[in-house]
CSV table of C-alpha atoms in Angstrom, one decimal:
chain,number,residue,atom,x,y,z
A,1,UNK,CA,-123.9,-82.9,10.5
A,2,UNK,CA,-120.4,-81.3,9.7
A,3,UNK,CA,-120.4,-77.8,10.0
A,4,UNK,CA,-120.4,-75.6,7.1
A,5,UNK,CA,-117.2,-74.0,6.1
A,6,UNK,CA,-116.5,-70.6,7.3
A,7,UNK,CA,-115.5,-67.9,4.7
A,8,UNK,CA,-112.0,-66.6,5.1
A,9,UNK,CA,-111.3,-63.9,7.1
A,10,UNK,CA,-111.5,-60.4,5.1
A,11,UNK,CA,-108.2,-58.6,4.6
A,12,UNK,CA,-107.7,-55.3,6.6
A,13,UNK,CA,-108.4,-52.1,4.8
A,14,UNK,CA,-105.2,-50.5,4.6
A,15,UNK,CA,-104.5,-47.7,7.1
A,16,UNK,CA,-104.2,-44.1,5.6
A,17,UNK,CA,-101.1,-42.4,6.4
A,18,UNK,CA,-101.5,-39.2,7.9
A,19,UNK,CA,-99.3,-36.3,6.5
A,20,UNK,CA,-97.2,-34.7,8.7
A,21,UNK,CA,-98.5,-31.1,10.0
A,22,UNK,CA,-96.3,-28.4,9.7
A,23,UNK,CA,-95.1,-28.7,13.3
A,24,UNK,CA,-93.9,-32.1,12.4
A,25,UNK,CA,-91.5,-30.5,9.5
A,26,UNK,CA,-90.4,-28.0,11.9
A,27,UNK,CA,-89.1,-30.3,14.4
A,28,UNK,CA,-87.3,-32.5,11.5
A,29,UNK,CA,-85.8,-29.5,9.9
A,30,UNK,CA,-82.2,-28.7,10.8
A,31,UNK,CA,-81.6,-26.0,12.8
A,32,UNK,CA,-81.2,-22.3,11.5
A,33,UNK,CA,-77.2,-21.5,11.8
A,34,UNK,CA,-76.6,-18.4,13.5
A,35,UNK,CA,-76.2,-15.4,11.2
A,36,UNK,CA,-72.9,-14.2,11.0
A,37,UNK,CA,-71.5,-10.9,9.5
A,38,UNK,CA,-70.0,-10.8,6.5
A,39,UNK,CA,-66.1,-10.5,6.3
A,40,UNK,CA,-65.8,-8.1,3.9
A,41,UNK,CA,-68.1,-6.1,5.9
A,42,UNK,CA,-66.1,-7.0,9.2
A,43,UNK,CA,-62.6,-5.7,7.6
A,44,UNK,CA,-64.5,-2.5,6.2
A,45,UNK,CA,-65.2,-1.8,9.8
A,46,UNK,CA,-61.7,-2.7,11.1
A,47,UNK,CA,-60.6,-0.6,8.5
A,48,UNK,CA,-62.7,2.6,9.7
A,49,UNK,CA,-61.7,1.8,13.3
A,50,UNK,CA,-57.9,1.9,11.9
A,51,UNK,CA,-58.6,5.0,9.9
A,52,UNK,CA,-59.9,7.1,13.1
A,53,UNK,CA,-57.3,5.5,15.4
A,54,UNK,CA,-54.4,7.1,12.7
A,55,UNK,CA,-56.6,10.5,12.5
A,56,UNK,CA,-56.5,10.6,16.1
A,57,UNK,CA,-52.3,9.9,16.3
A,58,UNK,CA,-51.9,12.8,13.7
A,59,UNK,CA,-54.2,15.1,15.6
A,60,UNK,CA,-51.8,14.4,18.7
A,61,UNK,CA,-48.9,15.6,16.4
A,62,UNK,CA,-50.5,18.7,15.5
A,63,UNK,CA,-52.0,19.4,18.8
A,64,UNK,CA,-48.3,18.8,20.2
A,65,UNK,CA,-46.9,21.4,17.6
A,66,UNK,CA,-49.7,24.5,18.0
A,67,UNK,CA,-50.9,23.7,21.8
A,68,UNK,CA,-47.7,24.7,23.8
A,69,UNK,CA,-47.6,28.2,21.9
A,70,UNK,CA,-51.1,29.4,24.0
A,71,UNK,CA,-49.4,27.7,27.5
A,72,UNK,CA,-45.4,28.5,27.0
A,73,UNK,CA,-44.0,32.1,25.8
A,74,UNK,CA,-41.6,32.0,22.7
A,75,UNK,CA,-42.5,28.6,21.8
A,76,UNK,CA,-41.4,27.1,18.5
A,77,UNK,CA,-40.8,24.4,16.3
A,78,UNK,CA,-37.4,25.8,15.7
A,79,UNK,CA,-36.5,27.9,18.6
A,80,UNK,CA,-37.6,25.4,21.3
A,81,UNK,CA,-37.0,22.4,19.6
A,82,UNK,CA,-36.1,20.3,22.6
A,83,UNK,CA,-39.3,21.1,24.4
A,84,UNK,CA,-41.5,20.2,21.2
A,85,UNK,CA,-39.5,16.8,20.9
A,86,UNK,CA,-40.4,16.2,24.8
A,87,UNK,CA,-44.2,17.2,24.0
A,88,UNK,CA,-44.7,15.5,20.9
A,89,UNK,CA,-43.3,12.2,22.1
A,90,UNK,CA,-45.2,12.4,25.4
A,91,UNK,CA,-48.6,13.3,23.7
A,92,UNK,CA,-48.2,10.7,20.7
A,93,UNK,CA,-47.1,8.1,23.6
A,94,UNK,CA,-50.0,8.7,25.8
A,95,UNK,CA,-52.7,8.7,23.1
A,96,UNK,CA,-51.3,5.3,21.5
A,97,UNK,CA,-51.3,3.7,24.7
A,98,UNK,CA,-55.1,4.8,25.3
A,99,UNK,CA,-56.3,3.9,21.9
A,100,UNK,CA,-54.8,0.4,22.8
A,101,UNK,CA,-56.5,0.1,25.9
A,102,UNK,CA,-59.9,1.4,24.3
A,103,UNK,CA,-59.8,-0.6,20.9
A,104,UNK,CA,-57.6,-3.5,22.2
A,105,UNK,CA,-56.5,-4.6,18.4
A,106,UNK,CA,-54.0,-7.0,19.9
A,107,UNK,CA,-54.8,-10.8,20.6
A,108,UNK,CA,-53.6,-11.2,24.1
A,109,UNK,CA,-55.4,-13.3,26.3
A,110,UNK,CA,-57.4,-11.4,28.5
A,111,UNK,CA,-57.3,-13.6,31.4
A,112,UNK,CA,-53.8,-12.9,33.1
A,113,UNK,CA,-52.5,-12.7,36.8
A,114,UNK,CA,-51.9,-9.6,37.9
A,115,UNK,CA,-48.3,-10.6,38.7
A,116,UNK,CA,-48.0,-11.2,34.7
A,117,UNK,CA,-49.3,-7.9,33.9
A,118,UNK,CA,-46.8,-6.1,35.8
A,119,UNK,CA,-44.0,-8.2,34.7
A,120,UNK,CA,-45.1,-7.4,31.2
A,121,UNK,CA,-45.5,-3.9,31.8
A,122,UNK,CA,-41.7,-4.0,33.1
A,123,UNK,CA,-40.6,-5.7,30.1
A,124,UNK,CA,-42.2,-3.1,27.5
A,125,UNK,CA,-40.6,-0.2,29.4
A,126,UNK,CA,-37.0,-2.0,29.4
A,127,UNK,CA,-37.5,-2.7,25.6
A,128,UNK,CA,-38.7,0.8,25.0
A,129,UNK,CA,-35.4,2.1,27.0
A,130,UNK,CA,-33.2,-0.3,25.1
A,131,UNK,CA,-35.1,1.1,22.0
A,132,UNK,CA,-33.8,4.4,22.5
A,133,UNK,CA,-30.3,3.7,23.4
A,134,UNK,CA,-30.1,1.6,20.0
A,135,UNK,CA,-31.6,4.4,17.9
A,136,UNK,CA,-29.3,6.9,19.4
A,137,UNK,CA,-26.3,4.4,18.8
A,138,UNK,CA,-27.6,4.0,15.0
A,139,UNK,CA,-28.2,7.9,14.5
A,140,UNK,CA,-24.2,8.5,16.0
A,141,UNK,CA,-23.1,5.8,13.4
A,142,UNK,CA,-24.6,7.6,10.6
A,143,UNK,CA,-22.6,10.8,11.3
A,144,UNK,CA,-24.4,12.3,14.4
A,145,UNK,CA,-22.1,13.9,17.1
A,146,UNK,CA,-20.8,11.7,19.5
A,147,UNK,CA,-19.7,13.7,22.5
A,148,UNK,CA,-21.9,16.9,21.6
A,149,UNK,CA,-25.3,17.7,21.4
A,150,UNK,CA,-26.1,14.5,23.3
A,151,UNK,CA,-29.4,15.5,24.6
A,152,UNK,CA,-30.6,16.5,20.9
A,153,UNK,CA,-29.4,13.2,19.7
A,154,UNK,CA,-31.2,11.4,22.5
A,155,UNK,CA,-34.5,13.1,22.4
A,156,UNK,CA,-34.5,12.6,18.6
A,157,UNK,CA,-34.2,8.6,19.3
A,158,UNK,CA,-36.9,9.0,21.9
A,159,UNK,CA,-39.2,10.3,19.1
A,160,UNK,CA,-38.4,7.8,16.7
A,161,UNK,CA,-39.0,4.8,19.5
A,162,UNK,CA,-42.4,6.5,20.0
A,163,UNK,CA,-43.0,6.4,16.1
A,164,UNK,CA,-41.9,2.9,16.0
A,165,UNK,CA,-40.8,0.7,19.3
A,166,UNK,CA,-43.9,1.9,21.2
A,167,UNK,CA,-46.5,0.9,18.5
A,168,UNK,CA,-44.8,-2.6,18.5
A,169,UNK,CA,-45.3,-2.7,22.4
A,170,UNK,CA,-48.6,-1.7,22.3
A,171,UNK,CA,-49.8,-4.1,19.5
A,172,UNK,CA,-47.3,-7.1,19.8
A,173,UNK,CA,-46.2,-6.9,23.2
A,174,UNK,CA,-42.5,-7.6,24.4
A,175,UNK,CA,-42.2,-10.5,21.8
A,176,UNK,CA,-39.4,-10.2,19.5
A,177,UNK,CA,-40.1,-13.2,17.4
A,178,UNK,CA,-43.8,-11.5,16.6
A,179,UNK,CA,-41.8,-8.3,15.6
A,180,UNK,CA,-39.5,-10.2,13.2
A,181,UNK,CA,-42.4,-11.8,11.8
A,182,UNK,CA,-44.4,-8.9,11.4
A,183,UNK,CA,-41.7,-7.1,9.6
A,184,UNK,CA,-40.8,-10.1,7.3
A,185,UNK,CA,-42.3,-10.5,4.0
A,186,UNK,CA,-46.0,-11.4,4.1
A,187,UNK,CA,-45.9,-11.7,7.8
A,188,UNK,CA,-48.7,-9.3,8.9
A,189,UNK,CA,-51.6,-11.1,10.3
A,190,UNK,CA,-54.2,-8.0,10.9
A,191,UNK,CA,-54.9,-4.5,9.3
A,192,UNK,CA,-53.4,-3.4,12.3
A,193,UNK,CA,-50.0,-5.1,11.7
A,194,UNK,CA,-50.0,-4.3,8.2
A,195,UNK,CA,-50.4,-0.2,9.1
A,196,UNK,CA,-47.6,-1.0,11.9
A,197,UNK,CA,-45.2,-2.0,8.9
A,198,UNK,CA,-46.2,1.3,6.9
A,199,UNK,CA,-46.0,3.6,9.7
A,200,UNK,CA,-42.7,2.4,11.1
A,201,UNK,CA,-41.0,2.2,7.8
A,202,UNK,CA,-42.3,5.9,6.8
A,203,UNK,CA,-40.9,7.2,9.8
A,204,UNK,CA,-37.5,6.1,9.5
A,205,UNK,CA,-37.2,6.8,5.9
A,206,UNK,CA,-38.7,10.4,6.6
A,207,UNK,CA,-35.9,10.6,9.1
A,208,UNK,CA,-33.2,9.5,7.1
A,209,UNK,CA,-34.5,11.7,4.0
A,210,UNK,CA,-34.5,14.7,6.7
A,211,UNK,CA,-30.7,14.3,7.1
A,212,UNK,CA,-29.9,15.8,3.4
A,213,UNK,CA,-30.3,19.2,3.7
A,214,UNK,CA,-28.1,19.3,6.6
A,215,UNK,CA,-24.7,19.5,5.0
A,216,UNK,CA,-25.8,21.8,2.5
A,217,UNK,CA,-24.5,25.5,3.1
A,218,UNK,CA,-27.8,27.0,3.0
A,219,UNK,CA,-27.8,28.5,6.6
A,220,UNK,CA,-31.2,28.0,7.4
A,221,UNK,CA,-32.4,27.6,11.1
A,222,UNK,CA,-34.1,24.3,10.5
A,223,UNK,CA,-30.8,23.0,9.4
A,224,UNK,CA,-29.5,22.8,13.0
A,225,UNK,CA,-29.1,19.5,14.3
A,226,UNK,CA,-31.4,17.7,14.8
A,227,UNK,CA,-34.3,19.6,13.6
A,228,UNK,CA,-34.5,18.6,9.7
A,229,UNK,CA,-34.5,14.7,10.8
A,230,UNK,CA,-37.0,15.0,13.5
A,231,UNK,CA,-39.5,17.0,11.3
A,232,UNK,CA,-38.7,14.5,8.5
A,233,UNK,CA,-39.5,11.6,11.0
A,234,UNK,CA,-42.8,13.4,11.8
A,235,UNK,CA,-43.8,13.8,8.5
A,236,UNK,CA,-43.2,10.5,7.4
A,237,UNK,CA,-45.1,9.0,10.2
A,238,UNK,CA,-47.9,11.2,10.1
A,239,UNK,CA,-48.0,10.3,6.2
A,240,UNK,CA,-48.0,6.5,7.2
A,241,UNK,CA,-50.8,7.3,9.4
A,242,UNK,CA,-52.5,8.4,6.5
A,243,UNK,CA,-51.3,6.2,3.8
A,244,UNK,CA,-52.2,3.2,5.8
A,245,UNK,CA,-55.6,2.5,5.7
A,246,UNK,CA,-56.2,3.8,2.3
A,247,UNK,CA,-53.3,1.2,1.0
A,248,UNK,CA,-55.5,-1.4,2.9
A,249,UNK,CA,-58.7,-0.4,1.7
A,250,UNK,CA,-57.6,-0.2,-2.2
A,251,UNK,CA,-55.8,-3.7,-1.7
A,252,UNK,CA,-58.6,-5.4,0.5
A,253,UNK,CA,-59.3,-8.1,-2.3
A,254,UNK,CA,-55.4,-8.7,-2.7
A,255,UNK,CA,-55.1,-8.9,1.4
A,256,UNK,CA,-55.0,-12.4,2.6
A,257,UNK,CA,-54.3,-12.7,6.6
A,258,UNK,CA,-53.4,-16.2,7.8
A,259,UNK,CA,-55.4,-17.4,11.2
A,260,UNK,CA,-53.4,-17.1,14.4
């Protein structure tokens, strides 16, 4: 007899799909991006650092004016003006260098050879001395005595170089192209460079406005060369130190700095 036909095999039951647990979703999820600070918050913090540094520079000028009176007999800004020029230049220059080393607002590479640092320091010294000579020549061309009061004129040029050139050297280094870029239209790439623009321009304008009372026949002690010009440059420098962070804060939304 023939074997009875076997029934067809039953279909296999469908497999149940297991829902992935929370751990599976965690493994498939994209890694979280690291949290970054808001650019506005970073800029506000940088503006506060700039304001603190500028206030310290203004305080250095005040201390250079009032401090020596307790150490030197007969010291006064008008009576011993040459001494005040030396003290003010040294105090402002020293504090600017210290602030540059502490805050490090410049963007120079940190890893550099010792020889390169020495070469850069020597270049900065040469540039500063050349700036003093250049300011001296410009002041003479604007009417200062050529053969008389040479020491007074040169110390005034040193003061102007301290207010302007020294800041450029601390922030930009001995790079003339960077100097030209910063002082060109829309050339600033950071709030520190914007502050450099404002303080330098205010210092030179203050010195220029300080020359106006000299030819007037008032017979005042502060009309003696170069007292009014150096005081004008100092007041302009201090005004620029205060105006710069305030102007940057008020115009922070309009300021757009290019990336380096």
